[in-house]
mmCIF file of C-alpha atoms in Angstrom:
data_model
loop_
_atom_site.group_PDB
_atom_site.id
_atom_site.type_symbol
_atom_site.label_atom_id
_atom_site.label_comp_id
_atom_site.label_asym_id
_atom_site.label_seq_id
_atom_site.Cartn_x
_atom_site.Cartn_y
_atom_site.Cartn_z
ATOM 1 C CA MET A 1 3.507 -8.436 22.151
ATOM 2 C CA PRO A 2 0.072 -7.460 23.534
ATOM 3 C CA LYS A 3 -2.760 -9.156 21.692
ATOM 4 C CA ASP A 4 -4.668 -5.935 21.340
ATOM 5 C CA LEU A 5 -1.886 -4.162 19.477
ATOM 6 C CA PRO A 6 -3.701 -1.931 16.896
ATOM 7 C CA VAL A 7 -1.928 -3.134 13.756
ATOM 8 C CA LEU A 8 -3.105 -2.017 10.385
ATOM 9 C CA THR A 9 -5.388 -4.468 8.594
ATOM 10 C CA SER A 10 -5.690 -5.210 4.961
ATOM 11 C CA ALA A 11 -8.549 -3.976 2.832
ATOM 12 C CA PRO A 12 -11.994 -5.668 3.295
ATOM 13 C CA VAL A 13 -12.625 -8.753 1.250
ATOM 14 C CA VAL A 14 -13.792 -7.900 -2.311
ATOM 15 C CA ARG A 15 -14.675 -9.670 -5.513
ATOM 16 C CA ARG A 16 -11.806 -11.581 -7.102
ATOM 17 C CA ASP A 17 -11.650 -9.368 -10.241
ATOM 18 C CA ALA A 18 -11.843 -6.221 -8.065
ATOM 19 C CA ALA A 19 -9.028 -7.606 -5.865
ATOM 20 C CA ARG A 20 -6.908 -8.224 -8.986
ATOM 21 C CA ASN A 21 -7.508 -4.701 -10.189
ATOM 22 C CA ARG A 22 -6.564 -3.316 -6.798
ATOM 23 C CA GLU A 23 -3.338 -5.254 -6.614
ATOM 24 C CA ALA A 24 -2.484 -4.365 -10.225
ATOM 25 C CA LEU A 25 -3.014 -0.696 -9.494
ATOM 26 C CA LEU A 26 -0.931 -0.747 -6.318
ATOM 27 C CA GLN A 27 1.884 -2.625 -8.131
ATOM 28 C CA ALA A 28 1.726 -0.130 -11.032
ATOM 29 C CA ALA A 29 1.895 2.844 -8.687
ATOM 30 C CA ALA A 30 4.889 1.360 -6.834
ATOM 31 C CA GLU A 31 6.725 0.730 -10.100
ATOM 32 C CA LEU A 32 5.992 4.230 -11.387
ATOM 33 C CA ILE A 33 7.130 5.850 -8.167
ATOM 34 C CA GLU A 34 10.479 4.089 -8.566
ATOM 35 C CA THR A 35 10.935 5.692 -12.003
ATOM 36 C CA CYS A 36 9.224 9.052 -11.887
ATOM 37 C CA GLY A 37 8.779 9.778 -8.140
ATOM 38 C CA VAL A 38 5.672 10.552 -6.134
ATOM 39 C CA ASP A 39 5.170 14.128 -7.242
ATOM 40 C CA ASP A 40 4.958 13.256 -10.956
ATOM 41 C CA LEU A 41 2.720 10.234 -10.487
ATOM 42 C CA THR A 42 -0.708 10.547 -12.163
ATOM 43 C CA THR A 43 -3.766 8.383 -11.978
ATOM 44 C CA GLU A 44 -3.802 8.204 -15.745
ATOM 45 C CA ALA A 45 -0.329 6.751 -15.819
ATOM 46 C CA VAL A 46 -1.125 4.232 -13.065
ATOM 47 C CA ALA A 47 -4.318 3.091 -14.867
ATOM 48 C CA ALA A 48 -2.484 2.743 -18.167
ATOM 49 C CA ARG A 49 0.330 0.696 -16.645
ATOM 50 C CA ALA A 50 -2.148 -1.553 -14.808
ATOM 51 C CA GLY A 51 -4.220 -2.065 -17.963
ATOM 52 C CA VAL A 52 -7.429 -0.668 -16.570
ATOM 53 C CA GLY A 53 -9.535 2.417 -17.110
ATOM 54 C CA LYS A 54 -8.908 5.569 -15.121
ATOM 55 C CA GLY A 55 -12.355 5.186 -13.516
ATOM 56 C CA THR A 56 -11.192 1.965 -11.879
ATOM 57 C CA VAL A 57 -8.593 3.976 -9.909
ATOM 58 C CA PHE A 58 -11.370 6.140 -8.420
ATOM 59 C CA ARG A 59 -13.707 3.220 -7.812
ATOM 60 C CA ARG A 60 -10.978 1.364 -5.930
ATOM 61 C CA PHE A 61 -9.398 4.245 -4.044
ATOM 62 C CA GLY A 62 -11.624 7.219 -4.326
ATOM 63 C CA SER A 63 -8.852 9.709 -5.275
ATOM 64 C CA ARG A 64 -5.133 10.009 -5.919
ATOM 65 C CA GLU A 65 -4.664 10.528 -2.172
ATOM 66 C CA GLY A 66 -6.594 7.311 -1.516
ATOM 67 C CA LEU A 67 -4.330 5.404 -3.851
ATOM 68 C CA MET A 68 -1.245 6.798 -2.129
ATOM 69 C CA ALA A 69 -2.666 5.966 1.304
ATOM 70 C CA SER A 70 -3.420 2.374 0.245
ATOM 71 C CA LEU A 71 0.148 1.922 -1.056
ATOM 72 C CA LEU A 72 1.481 3.427 2.156
ATOM 73 C CA ASN A 73 -0.727 1.035 4.207
ATOM 74 C CA HIS A 74 0.901 -1.864 2.428
ATOM 75 C CA ARG A 75 4.348 -0.587 3.295
ATOM 76 C CA GLU A 76 3.418 0.193 6.815
ATOM 77 C CA GLU A 77 2.075 -3.336 7.295
ATOM 78 C CA GLU A 78 5.414 -4.628 6.113
ATOM 79 C CA TRP A 79 7.227 -2.418 8.606
ATOM 80 C CA GLN A 80 4.914 -3.456 11.478
ATOM 81 C CA ALA A 81 5.509 -7.082 10.627
ATOM 82 C CA SER A 82 9.211 -6.551 11.117
ATOM 83 C CA VAL A 83 8.502 -5.126 14.614
ATOM 84 C CA ILE A 84 6.122 -7.907 15.608
ATOM 85 C CA SER A 85 7.943 -10.953 14.170
ATOM 86 C CA GLY A 86 11.095 -9.850 12.447
ATOM 87 C CA PRO A 87 14.635 -10.546 13.583
ATOM 88 C CA PRO A 88 16.092 -8.717 16.634
ATOM 89 C CA PRO A 89 16.878 -6.138 17.691
ATOM 90 C CA LEU A 90 13.836 -4.593 16.000
ATOM 91 C CA GLY A 91 11.830 -7.742 16.402
ATOM 92 C CA PRO A 92 11.436 -9.975 19.460
ATOM 93 C CA GLY A 93 14.472 -11.547 21.110
ATOM 94 C CA ALA A 94 16.571 -8.569 22.098
ATOM 95 C CA PRO A 95 16.622 -6.733 25.458
ATOM 96 C CA PRO A 96 13.956 -4.046 25.675
ATOM 97 C CA MET A 97 16.502 -1.120 25.505
ATOM 98 C CA GLU A 98 18.085 -2.577 22.343
ATOM 99 C CA ARG A 99 14.602 -2.957 20.809
ATOM 100 C CA LEU A 100 13.654 0.568 21.762
ATOM 101 C CA LEU A 101 16.785 2.106 20.230
ATOM 102 C CA ALA A 102 16.368 -0.094 17.118
ATOM 103 C CA PHE A 103 12.759 1.078 16.864
ATOM 104 C CA GLY A 104 13.797 4.703 16.757
ATOM 105 C CA ALA A 105 16.374 4.269 14.075
ATOM 106 C CA SER A 106 14.098 2.112 11.998
ATOM 107 C CA ARG A 107 11.112 4.436 12.270
ATOM 108 C CA LEU A 108 13.268 7.355 11.268
ATOM 109 C CA ARG A 109 14.556 5.472 8.139
ATOM 110 C CA HIS A 110 11.036 4.346 7.308
ATOM 111 C CA HIS A 111 9.609 7.847 7.484
ATOM 112 C CA ARG A 112 12.507 9.289 5.524
ATOM 113 C CA GLU A 113 11.990 6.672 2.772
ATOM 114 C CA GLN A 114 8.220 7.204 2.677
ATOM 115 C CA ALA A 115 8.114 10.958 3.357
ATOM 116 C CA ALA A 116 6.945 11.957 -0.102
ATOM 117 C CA LEU A 117 4.368 9.214 -0.175
ATOM 118 C CA ILE A 118 3.067 10.187 3.283
ATOM 119 C CA GLU A 119 2.765 13.771 2.175
ATOM 120 C CA ALA A 120 1.016 12.764 -1.022
ATOM 121 C CA ALA A 121 -1.566 10.708 0.984
ATOM 122 C CA GLY A 122 -2.465 13.900 2.843
ATOM 123 C CA SER A 123 -5.265 13.736 5.409
ATOM 124 C CA THR A 124 -6.238 10.272 4.147
ATOM 125 C CA TRP A 125 -3.141 8.986 5.830
ATOM 126 C CA GLY A 126 -2.633 11.655 8.441
ATOM 127 C CA GLU A 127 -5.857 10.694 10.207
ATOM 128 C CA ASN A 128 -4.897 7.017 10.366
ATOM 129 C CA TYR A 129 -4.793 6.735 14.179
ATOM 130 C CA ALA A 130 -4.125 2.931 13.956
ATOM 131 C CA VAL A 131 -0.522 3.781 12.906
ATOM 132 C CA LEU A 132 0.031 6.099 15.856
ATOM 133 C CA GLY A 133 -1.651 3.627 18.143
ATOM 134 C CA PHE A 134 0.654 0.821 17.055
ATOM 135 C CA VAL A 135 3.947 2.678 17.441
ATOM 136 C CA SER A 136 2.895 4.355 20.764
ATOM 137 C CA LEU A 137 1.722 1.043 22.261
ATOM 138 C CA HIS A 138 4.942 -0.708 21.175
ATOM 139 C CA VAL A 139 7.042 2.009 22.828
ATOM 140 C CA ARG A 140 4.835 1.942 25.847
ATOM 141 C CA MET A 141 5.355 -1.817 26.167
ATOM 142 C CA LEU A 142 9.075 -1.461 26.000
ATOM 143 C CA LEU A 143 9.129 1.363 28.555
ATOM 144 C CA SER A 144 7.128 -0.829 30.916
ATOM 145 C CA GLN A 145 9.581 -3.707 30.451
ATOM 146 C CA LEU A 146 12.378 -1.294 31.278
ATOM 147 C CA GLY A 147 10.694 -0.383 34.537
ATOM 148 C CA VAL A 148 9.845 3.213 33.595
ATOM 149 C CA ARG A 149 7.013 4.502 35.669
ATOM 150 C CA GLY A 150 4.680 7.516 35.352
ATOM 151 C CA ASP A 151 2.279 8.247 32.541
ATOM 152 C CA LEU A 152 3.589 5.836 30.009
ATOM 153 C CA GLY A 153 0.958 6.680 27.509
ATOM 154 C CA TYR A 154 2.148 10.268 27.468
ATOM 155 C CA LEU A 155 5.800 9.336 27.559
ATOM 156 C CA SER A 156 5.442 6.948 24.648
ATOM 157 C CA THR A 157 3.615 9.551 22.563
ATOM 158 C CA ALA A 158 6.367 12.106 23.462
ATOM 159 C CA LEU A 159 9.060 9.728 22.246
ATOM 160 C CA VAL A 160 7.208 8.912 19.017
ATOM 161 C CA ALA A 161 6.554 12.610 18.131
ATOM 162 C CA PRO A 162 10.139 13.534 17.129
ATOM 163 C CA LEU A 163 10.039 10.748 14.506
ATOM 164 C CA ALA A 164 7.173 12.311 12.635
ATOM 165 C CA VAL A 165 7.811 13.392 9.002
ATOM 166 C CA PRO A 166 7.289 17.157 9.555
ATOM 167 C CA VAL A 167 9.715 17.173 12.452
ATOM 168 C CA LEU A 168 12.283 15.258 10.463
ATOM 169 C CA ARG A 169 11.837 17.563 7.521
ATOM 170 C CA GLN A 170 12.518 20.550 9.792
ATOM 171 C CA GLN A 171 15.526 19.008 11.477
ATOM 172 C CA ILE A 172 17.188 17.384 8.453
ATOM 173 C CA ASP A 173 16.041 19.157 5.326
ATOM 174 C CA ALA A 174 15.715 22.641 6.761
ATOM 175 C CA GLY A 175 17.984 22.451 9.754
ATOM 176 C CA GLY A 176 20.937 20.593 8.194
ATOM 177 C CA MET A 177 21.081 17.840 10.795
ATOM 178 C CA SER A 178 22.224 14.417 9.605
ATOM 179 C CA GLU A 179 20.127 11.359 10.192
ATOM 180 C CA ALA A 180 22.821 10.086 12.450
ATOM 181 C CA GLN A 181 22.612 13.219 14.601
ATOM 182 C CA VAL A 182 18.835 12.804 14.867
ATOM 183 C CA VAL A 183 19.165 9.199 15.882
ATOM 184 C CA ALA A 184 21.837 10.073 18.431
ATOM 185 C CA GLY A 185 19.576 12.830 19.878
ATOM 186 C CA TRP A 186 16.626 10.445 20.061
ATOM 187 C CA ASN A 187 18.755 7.747 21.744
ATOM 188 C CA ASP A 188 19.869 10.432 24.331
ATOM 189 C CA LEU A 189 16.259 11.327 24.957
ATOM 190 C CA VAL A 190 15.342 7.722 25.507
ATOM 191 C CA ALA A 191 18.264 7.182 27.870
ATOM 192 C CA ARG A 192 17.141 10.201 29.950
ATOM 193 C CA VAL A 193 13.589 8.917 30.187
ATOM 194 C CA VAL A 194 14.677 5.435 31.145
ATOM 195 C CA ALA A 195 17.281 6.713 33.691
ATOM 196 C CA GLN A 196 14.868 8.860 35.628
ATOM 197 C CA PRO A 197 15.355 8.374 39.378
ATOM 198 C CA SER A 198 12.596 6.195 40.663
ATOM 199 C CA ASP A 199 11.700 8.597 43.453
ATOM 200 C CA THR A 200 10.753 11.351 40.883
ATOM 201 C CA ARG A 201 8.313 9.163 39.001
ATOM 202 C CA SER A 202 4.703 8.708 39.874
ATOM 203 C CA SER A 203 3.077 5.318 39.547
#
């Protein structure tokens, strides 16, 4: 894995009590989402469950969107860790094609599971280019290992784009496709990119 892979980083170092409050709020938010869902989550309920004042939520996260984005960051870090050092085929140790196909299926599942949270985080999360940078660079690395030539930066972005939440919403929720169909379609797209005749690819 390239050393400059733009992984997400944890929040800056803060005072111990502030750090405790932050972790308590994130834990409370995660627990409440499990019981009431993202749409019905309120900052008042999170603060009450964490045993802090409502103002603490806004001091730590700025807004409800900021709270959702911070919780999402934590889950994204866990997913990225599975790519960087988890078991194969998603993690290291499998052939690049197996890793690439595992990436697509895993990213789709991750986005389906976190879709409501991603949407609740709004632009606070949508403008997090470190996430797109990580997944695009990972795909680019695997394409390179597979011997794909051409504009790998563009190709990797093109492969990542169909796994975005709005696209999945349109295909699955509105279009009636199953997750298995979407994965199969993505796998077919990958196979076509990888199988390009070498004389049609630019270096």
